[in-house]
């Protein structure tokens, strides 16, 4: 049971972070389908940093450097979305899809080139980080506490405050609801949308490194992040674009995800003999059903997905 | 009064030109990445990626390699047509991979467990894809659910469902994660003598000419029939179509059902040729559907252009597998094709720039460039680290 709790919380942290990222981007009016790609890039940044840091680096340095690298790479990669969709008014669905493919391909190429340059016979696409990963963990009884869990909670509260209690957040949401009106009162819609996308890069990148350090100590970059970015998108929709609801949705979907990992260890669930694919499917099925019942009067930002053109005012 | 018309003003020429710009830029960035990994063999590597089968030593090997590329182009073309058809009607069918999975699931199940002849399996695969497509369509028409979101959710639902169904005892050996090989007889799509043209490559089947026929058929439906006109009208403006007496809800569902059927047939074109088996342990959505997006946009959103674009994308993917793998990663071609897709997002801007340039040259008039130009190439570099 402790294992189930631990997995639920760490997966929920990932989903919560990434979904909040999506939430900021969409509230500013840009649909971010590239979350999966941003996660891959964040994961790459973090994993490479952990790999490169010399043995014996103090724990606190490892934690800070890894986190910062993941965030930085996530934000850099999200610039691709911002440039194309905000400045060049490209199709947001197309660019998001391209980013997902690009991130996985680029990460694979980079990791393989790195491995080969260190050892010419090493053609794998994985990075190992068994030792440095321990810097993130603290054992409380049988429970494996991860510093990322704390970061997720702090960032959740910060996101709530930023979105609802600050001038910046309210302006950001105005740009997603009615950019023309926002512009008419002097808000720079382009800047606000850039801010929204960059924040989603920040949170998505962080989510990426949390995901690949959850439970495993080695990551094969060919796999990308195995659809977690899309699951986060489902969390965001299930949470109706509100941080508090997103946190609850993340807990629920995190539980399903954890169940698919550990259900064989729980006698009552193992006895039911439900294949793990069912637990994997459930989050998506639930979101689809929720969408079917809520989309008529959806809480989605009104102007999301529509490039803002000053001339159209 | 007839003015001499500049070639640059021709929309189809512009479409081809912009696609070529995307390809050249994509290859250039790929080349730079190769140079960064190892400058010595980068020239050879990029040449191998571009030339693909032409780099094989004997003519028989060339023919065989070309056959392999063509065999995989057929399913890719079908996925691209699925996305192209829906896009022309104003729907982004990102659910194509899910419809493709459904086609693979039912098509393979029928062929392996029931030993149905290939054309029955093919029709079942098309129906399965159509059902998945129409789920997205119905959700869009009646519940206002964005087809992109429902498509993404369905991609994953159907992936796990397919793994469960094909993972059963009837279709999979206990020891291996792959589905059983198709038996002899007519469960496989026939080759009809085409294999002899490609050095007896048995994966070359009538799927290839059929896929091209489908491309022509889609083009005819979209641009020459009343049905296609109504679908496109619905895509342009749902309310106006309704006002003009068209059944707009039905049109949305029919569009996605046709898109789904095309993607389902695409799966049949790959798995029923025996080219490969379905891996029941795969935990990511097959890339075929997403590459279809690349082929669609690179093909200038035109069914005929899509044929060439599909071949190109598949050819560089296969070419990537031929480069010196001890030095360069074969995923470099995935990188190139994803950069090309990304650049396709700028197609509108490229066209705008071309037209702007023409009008400036013609009139010497004011520049109406209201798109702020930024150095996106520098940004693209930054994202690849």
XYZ file of C-alpha atoms in Angstrom, chain B:
385
model
C -5.837 42.304 -72.170
C -3.574 39.511 -71.180
C -0.552 40.203 -69.080
C 2.386 37.856 -69.088
C 1.805 35.802 -65.982
C 4.757 35.163 -63.762
C 5.350 31.531 -62.900
C 5.720 32.581 -59.296
C 2.098 33.700 -59.194
C 0.813 30.243 -60.021
C -0.617 28.769 -56.783
C 0.463 25.188 -57.534
C 3.970 26.355 -58.373
C 4.011 28.280 -55.116
C 2.883 25.175 -53.222
C 5.681 23.102 -54.752
C 8.214 25.843 -54.137
C 7.303 26.227 -50.464
C 7.463 22.448 -49.968
C 10.893 22.434 -51.548
C 12.001 25.248 -49.241
C 10.866 23.141 -46.249
C 12.737 20.099 -47.556
C 15.948 21.985 -48.254
C 15.916 23.729 -44.870
C 15.138 20.439 -43.113
C 17.978 18.635 -44.874
C 20.315 21.534 -44.195
C 19.638 21.452 -40.453
C 20.033 17.664 -40.526
C 23.372 18.103 -42.278
C 24.526 20.606 -39.647
C 23.622 18.140 -36.898
C 25.585 15.411 -38.710
C 28.545 17.781 -38.996
C 28.410 18.429 -35.268
C 28.444 14.706 -34.483
C 31.303 13.860 -36.825
C 32.411 16.145 -39.668
C 34.343 13.430 -41.531
C 31.440 11.362 -42.863
C 28.644 13.902 -42.726
C 28.580 14.502 -46.479
C 28.317 10.800 -47.236
C 25.663 10.318 -44.565
C 23.352 13.044 -45.849
C 23.839 11.718 -49.376
C 22.817 8.241 -48.205
C 19.716 9.634 -46.540
C 18.658 11.511 -49.673
C 19.499 8.799 -52.194
C 18.301 5.846 -50.072
C 17.954 2.818 -52.388
C 20.184 4.333 -55.100
C 23.195 3.813 -52.851
C 22.862 0.011 -52.989
C 25.588 -1.708 -54.971
C 23.783 -3.991 -57.437
C 20.697 -3.292 -59.510
C 18.864 -6.202 -57.869
C 19.578 -4.811 -54.406
C 18.443 -1.389 -55.566
C 15.179 -2.797 -56.869
C 14.602 -4.723 -53.671
C 15.281 -1.674 -51.478
C 13.016 0.473 -53.621
C 10.337 -2.200 -53.209
C 10.657 -2.020 -49.421
C 10.342 1.747 -49.474
C 7.286 1.555 -51.730
C 5.699 -1.119 -49.550
C 5.869 1.247 -46.588
C 4.875 4.271 -48.652
C 1.443 2.766 -49.362
C 0.273 2.747 -45.702
C 1.877 6.142 -45.111
C 0.050 7.556 -48.113
C -3.274 6.230 -46.805
C -2.707 7.898 -43.408
C -1.707 11.104 -45.150
C -4.839 10.961 -47.325
C -6.929 10.472 -44.201
C -5.502 13.628 -42.649
C -5.565 15.521 -45.962
C -9.216 14.667 -46.640
C -10.334 15.777 -43.178
C -8.173 18.899 -43.249
C -9.775 19.995 -46.514
C -13.086 19.760 -44.708
C -11.791 21.843 -41.820
C -11.096 19.001 -39.381
C -7.654 18.139 -38.033
C -7.722 14.352 -37.920
C -4.976 13.820 -35.365
C -6.872 10.640 -34.506
C -5.485 8.963 -37.644
C -3.019 6.853 -35.607
C -5.932 5.558 -33.521
C -7.941 4.700 -36.617
C -4.838 3.044 -38.020
C -4.508 0.978 -34.834
C -8.155 -0.061 -35.066
C -7.615 -1.146 -38.668
C -4.558 -3.160 -37.678
C -6.426 -4.713 -34.769
C -9.513 -5.934 -36.621
C -7.738 -6.614 -39.931
C -5.067 -8.749 -38.297
C -7.505 -10.472 -35.958
C -9.703 -11.503 -38.863
C -6.778 -12.626 -40.992
C -5.079 -14.640 -38.233
C -7.947 -16.005 -36.165
C -10.579 -16.477 -38.858
C -8.293 -16.848 -41.921
C -10.459 -14.424 -43.892
C -9.308 -13.638 -47.445
C -7.379 -10.374 -47.732
C -10.164 -8.272 -49.231
C -12.522 -9.200 -46.379
C -9.847 -8.317 -43.812
C -9.248 -5.081 -45.688
C -12.924 -4.127 -45.583
C -13.122 -5.018 -41.890
C -10.053 -2.856 -41.223
C -11.660 0.040 -43.093
C -14.875 -0.391 -41.097
C -12.971 -0.471 -37.808
C -11.170 2.744 -38.721
C -14.450 4.315 -39.787
C -16.087 3.418 -36.465
C -13.275 5.051 -34.481
C -13.362 8.077 -36.779
C -17.097 8.457 -36.412
C -16.800 8.380 -32.605
C -14.692 11.544 -32.906
C -17.158 12.868 -35.468
C -20.226 12.221 -33.333
C -18.583 13.763 -30.281
C -17.766 16.826 -32.382
C -21.184 17.115 -34.021
C -23.416 16.433 -31.044
C -21.314 17.184 -27.970
C -19.051 19.955 -29.315
C -15.882 18.052 -28.361
C -12.831 19.249 -30.294
C -11.797 16.469 -32.700
C -8.117 17.018 -31.883
C -8.633 16.257 -28.193
C -10.961 13.290 -28.724
C -8.575 12.015 -31.408
C -5.614 12.085 -29.011
C -7.595 10.300 -26.280
C -8.806 7.658 -28.747
C -5.254 7.087 -30.025
C -4.270 5.848 -26.576
C -7.491 4.014 -25.775
C -7.358 2.072 -29.042
C -3.629 1.373 -28.620
C -4.180 -0.409 -25.313
C -7.327 -2.090 -26.623
C -5.461 -3.381 -29.675
C -2.632 -4.699 -27.526
C -5.165 -6.536 -25.364
C -7.148 -7.999 -28.272
C -4.166 -9.024 -30.412
C -2.353 -10.270 -27.295
C -4.878 -13.088 -26.944
C -4.099 -16.764 -27.522
C -5.599 -16.885 -31.011
C -3.388 -14.246 -32.564
C -0.105 -14.283 -30.651
C 2.523 -16.885 -29.883
C 3.061 -17.245 -26.155
C 6.810 -16.795 -26.448
C 7.015 -13.639 -28.553
C 5.430 -10.188 -28.202
C 4.529 -10.134 -31.890
C 1.362 -11.383 -33.552
C 1.621 -14.627 -35.537
C 2.793 -14.473 -39.121
C 0.054 -14.532 -41.718
C -0.530 -17.972 -43.177
C -0.136 -18.877 -46.821
C -3.042 -18.628 -49.222
C -5.087 -15.527 -49.815
C -4.898 -13.971 -46.335
C -2.095 -11.747 -47.641
C -2.636 -8.969 -50.155
C -1.619 -10.497 -53.516
C 1.406 -9.321 -55.369
C -0.074 -9.922 -58.841
C 3.345 -10.161 -60.424
C 4.551 -6.818 -59.082
C 7.183 -8.601 -56.992
C 9.041 -9.723 -60.116
C 9.695 -6.079 -60.985
C 11.420 -5.594 -57.626
C 13.810 -8.552 -57.521
C 11.174 -10.861 -56.032
C 10.426 -8.602 -53.089
C 7.231 -10.271 -51.841
C 6.196 -7.260 -49.761
C 5.516 -5.357 -52.983
C 1.813 -5.918 -53.528
C -1.151 -4.364 -55.268
C -1.475 -2.216 -52.130
C 0.851 0.303 -53.797
C -1.191 0.963 -56.961
C -4.371 0.795 -54.856
C -3.074 3.544 -52.569
C -2.342 5.749 -55.583
C -5.840 5.053 -56.916
C -7.248 6.112 -53.548
C -5.293 9.377 -53.787
C -6.815 10.105 -57.190
C -10.260 9.095 -55.934
C -9.997 11.482 -52.955
C -8.921 14.277 -55.278
C -11.902 13.626 -57.567
C -14.346 13.438 -54.656
C -13.089 16.645 -53.088
C -12.844 18.795 -56.167
C -15.232 17.343 -58.723
C -18.331 16.105 -56.896
C -21.296 17.728 -55.166
C -20.646 15.550 -52.134
C -17.102 16.871 -51.811
C -18.307 20.419 -52.340
C -20.835 20.090 -49.520
C -18.211 18.664 -47.190
C -15.841 21.502 -47.944
C -18.618 24.061 -47.509
C -19.326 22.610 -44.059
C -15.646 22.941 -43.244
C -15.525 26.580 -44.317
C -18.562 27.650 -42.370
C -20.755 25.242 -40.461
C -23.545 27.751 -39.913
C -23.637 28.854 -43.550
C -23.752 25.234 -44.700
C -26.662 24.575 -42.364
C -28.433 27.673 -43.677
C -27.928 26.435 -47.232
C -29.761 23.245 -46.348
C -26.814 20.905 -45.844
C -26.827 18.419 -43.020
C -23.815 19.854 -41.244
C -23.773 17.400 -38.322
C -23.995 14.420 -40.627
C -21.266 15.859 -42.838
C -18.831 16.096 -39.918
C -19.433 12.475 -38.947
C -19.181 11.240 -42.543
C -15.916 13.131 -43.063
C -14.242 11.609 -40.038
C -15.665 8.178 -40.872
C -14.105 8.376 -44.354
C -10.858 9.631 -42.822
C -10.965 6.724 -40.392
C -11.622 4.205 -43.157
C -8.621 5.518 -45.115
C -6.335 5.190 -42.086
C -7.745 1.717 -41.363
C -6.985 0.632 -44.923
C -3.503 2.075 -44.423
C -2.939 -0.347 -41.550
C -4.213 -3.222 -43.685
C -1.805 -2.182 -46.455
C 1.095 -2.648 -44.054
C 0.123 -5.587 -41.879
C -1.667 -7.673 -44.520
C 1.378 -7.662 -46.795
C 3.363 -9.490 -44.129
C 5.890 -6.650 -44.046
C 5.821 -6.687 -40.269
C 3.821 -7.967 -37.297
C 2.048 -5.997 -34.603
C 4.024 -5.810 -31.373
C 1.552 -6.261 -28.521
C 3.908 -4.701 -25.983
C 4.318 -1.362 -27.730
C 3.502 1.509 -25.438
C 3.565 4.410 -27.831
C 1.193 5.382 -30.609
C 2.556 4.162 -33.985
C 4.530 6.840 -35.809
C 2.789 6.072 -39.105
C -0.151 8.328 -38.328
C 2.033 11.222 -37.265
C 4.288 10.872 -40.300
C 1.066 11.082 -42.273
C 0.711 14.621 -40.965
C 4.171 15.393 -42.357
C 3.296 13.947 -45.763
C -0.008 15.821 -45.863
C 1.451 19.237 -45.222
C 4.549 18.636 -47.286
C 2.278 17.564 -50.137
C 0.747 21.023 -50.077
C -2.559 19.620 -48.741
C -3.277 18.185 -52.176
C -4.033 14.446 -52.580
C -1.722 14.148 -55.603
C 1.096 16.103 -53.952
C 0.697 13.787 -50.974
C 1.776 10.810 -53.116
C 5.189 12.337 -53.750
C 5.534 13.689 -50.226
C 4.771 10.254 -48.723
C 7.418 8.662 -50.892
C 9.940 11.308 -49.918
C 9.287 10.984 -46.168
C 9.473 7.190 -46.340
C 12.572 7.327 -48.504
C 14.554 9.516 -46.101
C 13.385 7.321 -43.199
C 14.708 4.220 -44.968
C 17.810 6.133 -46.027
C 18.463 6.968 -42.387
C 18.617 3.254 -41.633
C 21.430 2.840 -44.183
C 23.924 5.328 -42.787
C 26.995 4.244 -40.860
C 25.325 3.364 -37.568
C 28.539 3.132 -35.577
C 29.022 6.862 -36.079
C 25.592 8.368 -36.691
C 22.221 7.545 -35.139
C 19.618 6.395 -37.675
C 17.021 8.585 -35.939
C 18.627 11.506 -37.773
C 15.995 11.012 -40.488
C 13.201 11.260 -37.901
C 14.829 14.507 -36.873
C 14.863 15.752 -40.468
C 11.241 14.816 -41.102
C 10.098 16.406 -37.837
C 11.934 19.611 -38.735
C 10.191 19.522 -42.099
C 6.795 19.188 -40.401
C 7.671 22.077 -38.116
C 8.673 24.222 -41.084
C 5.422 23.318 -42.850
C 3.754 25.460 -40.195
C 5.429 28.423 -41.862
C 4.073 27.604 -45.331
C 1.472 30.353 -45.129
C 4.183 32.799 -44.187
C 6.437 31.648 -47.044
C 3.592 32.103 -49.533
C 2.820 35.480 -48.053
C 6.466 36.485 -48.407
C 6.578 35.307 -52.044
C 3.412 37.215 -52.944
C 4.665 40.232 -51.110
C 7.915 40.115 -53.016
C 6.084 39.800 -56.336
C 3.793 42.745 -55.642
C 6.753 44.824 -54.548
C 8.610 43.958 -57.725
C 5.568 44.611 -59.915
C 4.486 47.908 -58.490
C 7.377 49.086 -56.432
C 4.535 49.876 -54.059
C 4.498 49.872 -50.293
C 5.401 46.755 -48.391
C 2.370 45.352 -46.624
C 4.397 43.062 -44.460
C 2.624 43.010 -41.106
C 4.207 39.806 -39.930
C 7.153 40.582 -37.728
C 10.098 38.680 -39.103
C 12.224 36.978 -36.491
C 15.258 34.862 -36.863
C 13.494 31.556 -36.374
C 16.419 29.554 -37.708
C 18.445 30.576 -34.678
C 15.600 29.498 -32.412
C 15.276 26.167 -34.190
C 18.934 25.527 -33.495
C 18.495 26.331 -29.824
C 15.768 23.737 -29.424
C 17.877 20.877 -30.626
C 20.415 20.808 -27.892
